PDB file of C-alpha atoms in Angstrom:
ATOM      1  CA  CYS A 119     -74.826  33.782  36.681  1.00 59.00           C
ATOM      2  CA  GLY A 120     -72.422  31.035  37.595  1.00 63.00           C
ATOM      3  CA  PRO A 121     -71.803  27.503  36.490  1.00 72.00           C
ATOM      4  CA  GLY A 122     -75.772  25.701  37.251  1.00 78.00           C
ATOM      5  CA  GLY A 123     -76.549  28.375  38.842  1.00 81.00           C
ATOM      6  CA  HIS A 124     -80.568  30.089  37.641  1.00 86.00           C
ATOM      7  CA  ILE A 125     -82.155  32.818  38.303  1.00 89.00           C
ATOM      8  CA  VAL A 126     -86.114  32.676  38.812  1.00 90.00           C
ATOM      9  CA  THR A 127     -87.635  36.837  38.587  1.00 89.00           C
ATOM     10  CA  VAL A 128     -90.970  37.389  39.675  1.00 90.00           C
ATOM     11  CA  ASP A 129     -93.805  40.667  38.699  1.00 88.00           C
ATOM     12  CA  ILE A 130     -97.257  39.870  38.860  1.00 87.00           C
ATOM     13  CA  SER A 131     -96.894  42.140  35.752  1.00 85.00           C
ATOM     14  CA  ASN A 132     -95.745  40.832  32.033  1.00 84.00           C
ATOM     15  CA  GLU A 133     -95.004  44.198  31.229  1.00 85.00           C
ATOM     16  CA  HIS A 134     -91.647  44.167  31.028  1.00 82.00           C
ATOM     17  CA  ALA A 135     -90.961  40.397  29.761  1.00 85.00           C
ATOM     18  CA  ASP A 136     -90.116  40.401  26.489  1.00 85.00           C
ATOM     19  CA  ARG A 137     -87.803  43.767  27.171  1.00 88.00           C
ATOM     20  CA  ALA A 138     -86.290  42.023  29.773  1.00 88.00           C
ATOM     21  CA  HIS A 139     -86.352  38.848  27.852  1.00 88.00           C
ATOM     22  CA  GLN A 140     -83.772  40.779  25.419  1.00 92.00           C
ATOM     23  CA  ALA A 141     -81.657  41.615  27.660  1.00 93.00           C
ATOM     24  CA  TRP A 142     -80.556  37.697  29.150  1.00 91.00           C
ATOM     25  CA  GLU A 143     -80.928  36.852  25.583  1.00 94.00           C
ATOM     26  CA  ARG A 144     -77.601  39.414  24.742  1.00 95.00           C
ATOM     27  CA  ALA A 145     -76.092  38.241  27.707  1.00 93.00           C
ATOM     28  CA  ASN A 146     -76.545  34.969  26.618  1.00 92.00           C
ATOM     29  CA  VAL A 147     -77.918  33.806  30.357  1.00 91.00           C
ATOM     30  CA  ALA A 148     -81.426  33.503  28.590  1.00 91.00           C
ATOM     31  CA  ASP A 149     -81.605  29.536  29.514  1.00 92.00           C
ATOM     32  CA  GLN A 150     -80.717  29.975  33.879  1.00 92.00           C
ATOM     33  CA  VAL A 151     -83.192  32.938  33.933  1.00 91.00           C
ATOM     34  CA  ARG A 152     -87.007  32.620  34.877  1.00 90.00           C
ATOM     35  CA  PHE A 153     -90.314  34.517  34.320  1.00 90.00           C
ATOM     36  CA  VAL A 154     -93.103  33.568  36.679  1.00 91.00           C
ATOM     37  CA  GLN A 155     -96.274  36.045  36.049  1.00 90.00           C
ATOM     38  CA  THR A 156     -97.375  35.817  39.742  1.00 91.00           C
ATOM     39  CA  ASP A 157     -98.083  37.284  43.227  1.00 93.00           C
ATOM     40  CA  GLY A 158     -94.389  37.671  44.851  1.00 93.00           C
ATOM     41  CA  LEU A 159     -95.941  37.169  47.658  1.00 95.00           C
ATOM     42  CA  GLN A 160     -97.614  33.963  46.849  1.00 95.00           C
ATOM     43  CA  PHE A 161     -94.744  32.669  44.877  1.00 95.00           C
ATOM     44  CA  LEU A 162     -92.470  32.965  48.036  1.00 96.00           C
ATOM     45  CA  GLY A 163     -95.059  30.793  49.873  1.00 96.00           C
ATOM     46  CA  GLU A 164     -94.832  27.939  47.160  1.00 97.00           C
ATOM     47  CA  GLN A 165     -90.929  27.407  48.127  1.00 96.00           C
ATOM     48  CA  PRO A 166     -89.200  24.957  50.106  1.00 97.00           C
ATOM     49  CA  PRO A 167     -87.539  26.649  52.922  1.00 96.00           C
ATOM     50  CA  GLY A 168     -84.115  27.027  51.982  1.00 95.00           C
ATOM     51  CA  SER A 169     -84.582  26.504  48.497  1.00 95.00           C
ATOM     52  CA  PHE A 170     -82.217  30.922  47.752  1.00 94.00           C
ATOM     53  CA  ASP A 171     -79.456  31.792  47.516  1.00 93.00           C
ATOM     54  CA  ILE A 172     -80.532  35.681  47.481  1.00 94.00           C
ATOM     55  CA  VAL A 173     -83.804  36.651  47.116  1.00 95.00           C
ATOM     56  CA  PHE A 174     -83.303  40.425  45.817  1.00 93.00           C
ATOM     57  CA  LEU A 175     -86.833  42.623  46.808  1.00 93.00           C
ATOM     58  CA  ASP A 176     -88.547  45.212  44.809  1.00 91.00           C
ATOM     59  CA  ALA A 177     -91.909  45.307  45.378  1.00 84.00           C
ATOM     60  CA  ASP A 178     -94.973  46.541  46.978  1.00 90.00           C
ATOM     61  CA  LYS A 179     -93.694  48.697  49.190  1.00 93.00           C
ATOM     62  CA  GLU A 180     -96.455  48.722  51.304  1.00 95.00           C
ATOM     63  CA  ARG A 181     -95.982  44.289  51.789  1.00 96.00           C
ATOM     64  CA  CYS A 182     -92.374  44.896  52.325  1.00 95.00           C
ATOM     65  CA  PRO A 183     -93.105  42.693  56.329  1.00 96.00           C
ATOM     66  CA  GLU A 184     -94.916  40.353  54.580  1.00 97.00           C
ATOM     67  CA  TYR A 185     -91.951  39.737  51.549  1.00 96.00           C
ATOM     68  CA  VAL A 186     -89.087  40.271  53.798  1.00 96.00           C
ATOM     69  CA  GLN A 187     -90.655  37.476  56.259  1.00 96.00           C
ATOM     70  CA  ALA A 188     -91.726  35.118  53.337  1.00 96.00           C
ATOM     71  CA  ALA A 189     -88.240  35.786  52.053  1.00 96.00           C
ATOM     72  CA  ALA A 190     -86.265  35.187  55.073  1.00 96.00           C
ATOM     73  CA  ARG A 191     -88.287  31.396  54.904  1.00 96.00           C
ATOM     74  CA  VAL A 192     -86.953  30.482  51.587  1.00 96.00           C
ATOM     75  CA  VAL A 193     -83.359  31.795  51.758  1.00 96.00           C
ATOM     76  CA  ARG A 194     -80.783  29.354  53.104  1.00 96.00           C
ATOM     77  CA  PRO A 195     -78.978  29.653  55.884  1.00 97.00           C
ATOM     78  CA  GLY A 196     -75.795  32.602  55.284  1.00 97.00           C
ATOM     79  CA  GLY A 197     -77.890  33.513  52.713  1.00 95.00           C
ATOM     80  CA  LEU A 198     -79.532  37.365  51.795  1.00 96.00           C
ATOM     81  CA  VAL A 199     -82.982  38.739  51.358  1.00 96.00           C
ATOM     82  CA  LEU A 200     -82.127  41.570  49.808  1.00 95.00           C
ATOM     83  CA  LEU A 201     -84.695  44.494  49.633  1.00 95.00           C
ATOM     84  CA  ASP A 202     -84.244  47.643  47.228  1.00 95.00           C
ATOM     85  CA  ASP A 203     -85.518  51.874  47.960  1.00 94.00           C
ATOM     86  CA  ALA A 204     -84.925  50.823  51.806  1.00 94.00           C
ATOM     87  CA  MET A 205     -84.274  54.170  52.763  1.00 92.00           C
ATOM     88  CA  TRP A 206     -87.361  55.722  50.221  1.00 88.00           C
ATOM     89  CA  SER A 207     -86.698  59.018  49.425  1.00 87.00           C
ATOM     90  CA  GLY A 208     -85.556  59.291  53.642  1.00 85.00           C
ATOM     91  CA  ARG A 209     -88.603  58.450  54.230  1.00 83.00           C
ATOM     92  CA  LEU A 210     -87.695  56.063  56.502  1.00 82.00           C
ATOM     93  CA  PHE A 211     -86.472  58.179  59.116  1.00 88.00           C
ATOM     94  CA  ASP A 212     -89.208  60.609  59.171  1.00 90.00           C
ATOM     95  CA  GLU A 213     -92.088  59.159  61.010  1.00 90.00           C
ATOM     96  CA  SER A 214     -94.145  61.700  61.443  1.00 93.00           C
ATOM     97  CA  ILE A 215     -94.770  60.227  57.775  1.00 94.00           C
ATOM     98  CA  THR A 216     -97.646  57.431  57.686  1.00 94.00           C
ATOM     99  CA  ASP A 217     -98.509  56.859  54.511  1.00 95.00           C
ATOM    100  CA  PRO A 218     -99.020  52.804  53.622  1.00 96.00           C
ATOM    101  CA  GLU A 219     -95.597  52.821  51.729  1.00 94.00           C
ATOM    102  CA  SER A 220     -93.411  54.595  53.919  1.00 95.00           C
ATOM    103  CA  VAL A 221     -95.383  52.149  57.830  1.00 95.00           C
ATOM    104  CA  GLY A 222     -94.364  49.625  55.099  1.00 96.00           C
ATOM    105  CA  ILE A 223     -90.592  49.721  53.877  1.00 95.00           C
ATOM    106  CA  ARG A 224     -89.742  51.157  58.037  1.00 95.00           C
ATOM    107  CA  GLU A 225     -91.207  48.345  59.972  1.00 95.00           C
ATOM    108  CA  ALA A 226     -89.233  45.889  57.127  1.00 96.00           C
ATOM    109  CA  VAL A 227     -86.178  47.749  58.159  1.00 95.00           C
ATOM    110  CA  THR A 228     -87.257  47.956  61.660  1.00 94.00           C
ATOM    111  CA  THR A 229     -87.535  44.325  62.078  1.00 94.00           C
ATOM    112  CA  SER A 230     -84.184  43.127  59.506  1.00 95.00           C
ATOM    113  CA  LEU A 231     -81.881  45.739  61.476  1.00 94.00           C
ATOM    114  CA  VAL A 232     -83.194  44.185  65.707  1.00 95.00           C
ATOM    115  CA  ASP A 233     -84.879  40.196  64.282  1.00 95.00           C
ATOM    116  CA  PRO A 234     -82.508  37.827  65.519  1.00 96.00           C
ATOM    117  CA  THR A 235     -83.211  35.726  61.943  1.00 95.00           C
ATOM    118  CA  PHE A 236     -81.157  38.585  60.101  1.00 96.00           C
ATOM    119  CA  THR A 237     -77.472  40.260  60.502  1.00 97.00           C
ATOM    120  CA  ALA A 238     -79.057  42.860  58.386  1.00 97.00           C
ATOM    121  CA  SER A 239     -76.333  46.275  57.285  1.00 96.00           C
ATOM    122  CA  LEU A 240     -78.686  49.287  55.653  1.00 94.00           C
ATOM    123  CA  VAL A 241     -76.273  50.399  52.913  1.00 96.00           C
ATOM    124  CA  PRO A 242     -76.476  54.650  51.715  1.00 94.00           C
ATOM    125  CA  ILE A 243     -76.319  53.593  47.544  1.00 94.00           C
ATOM    126  CA  GLY A 244     -79.476  54.669  45.066  1.00 92.00           C
ATOM    127  CA  ASP A 245     -82.233  55.125  47.329  1.00 93.00           C
ATOM    128  CA  GLY A 246     -80.647  52.441  49.559  1.00 94.00           C
ATOM    129  CA  LEU A 247     -80.223  48.689  50.201  1.00 96.00           C
ATOM    130  CA  LEU A 248     -80.978  46.592  53.105  1.00 96.00           C
ATOM    131  CA  VAL A 249     -79.360  43.243  53.082  1.00 97.00           C
ATOM    132  CA  ALA A 250     -80.484  40.781  55.703  1.00 97.00           C
ATOM    133  CA  MET A 251     -77.772  37.875  56.152  1.00 98.00           C
ATOM    134  CA  ILE A 252     -80.181  34.880  57.491  1.00 97.00           C
ATOM    135  CA  ASN A 253     -78.737  33.051  60.689  1.00 96.00           C
ATOM    136  CA  ARG A 254     -78.513  29.482  61.227  1.00 82.00           C
ATOM    137  CA  ARG A 255     -82.084  28.683  62.685  1.00 66.00           C
TER     138      ARG A 255
END
C-alpha cells in the first residue's frame, strides 16, 4: 500500500482477523488497513460508485455474479476487479458440472469476458485469477 493509500478487508467472520492484524503490524501497514466484519455484498452496496481502485473477490462462489457486478459499481473506470479461484479446479470449463459454486463462478467469469463494462482476462496462476478492468462508463 503506497503513501496515502489504504486497504479495506471485509469478511463475514472475524475468525482470522487477529492473525491478519498481527501480519499487518509486522509489515508496518496496520494503520492503512481497516477490517470490516459484515457481508461483502452488503458492504459493496453501501459504498459510493467509483470509490475503489481495486476490489479483490475471494468470497461465496455461489454469489460470484452478484459480487462481480457490485464490485464493478464501486471500482473507478480504469480500476480492477480481481476474482480468485476463477478456474475452480477446472470446473469452470466443464458445463456438465452444475453445483451452485461452479455455476456461480462460470457465470461471473463468462459475464466479465463478454460484458462491455469490462476488459477481462483469465490468468492461469494458482486456481485461476480473473483480472477485469472497468471500462469508462
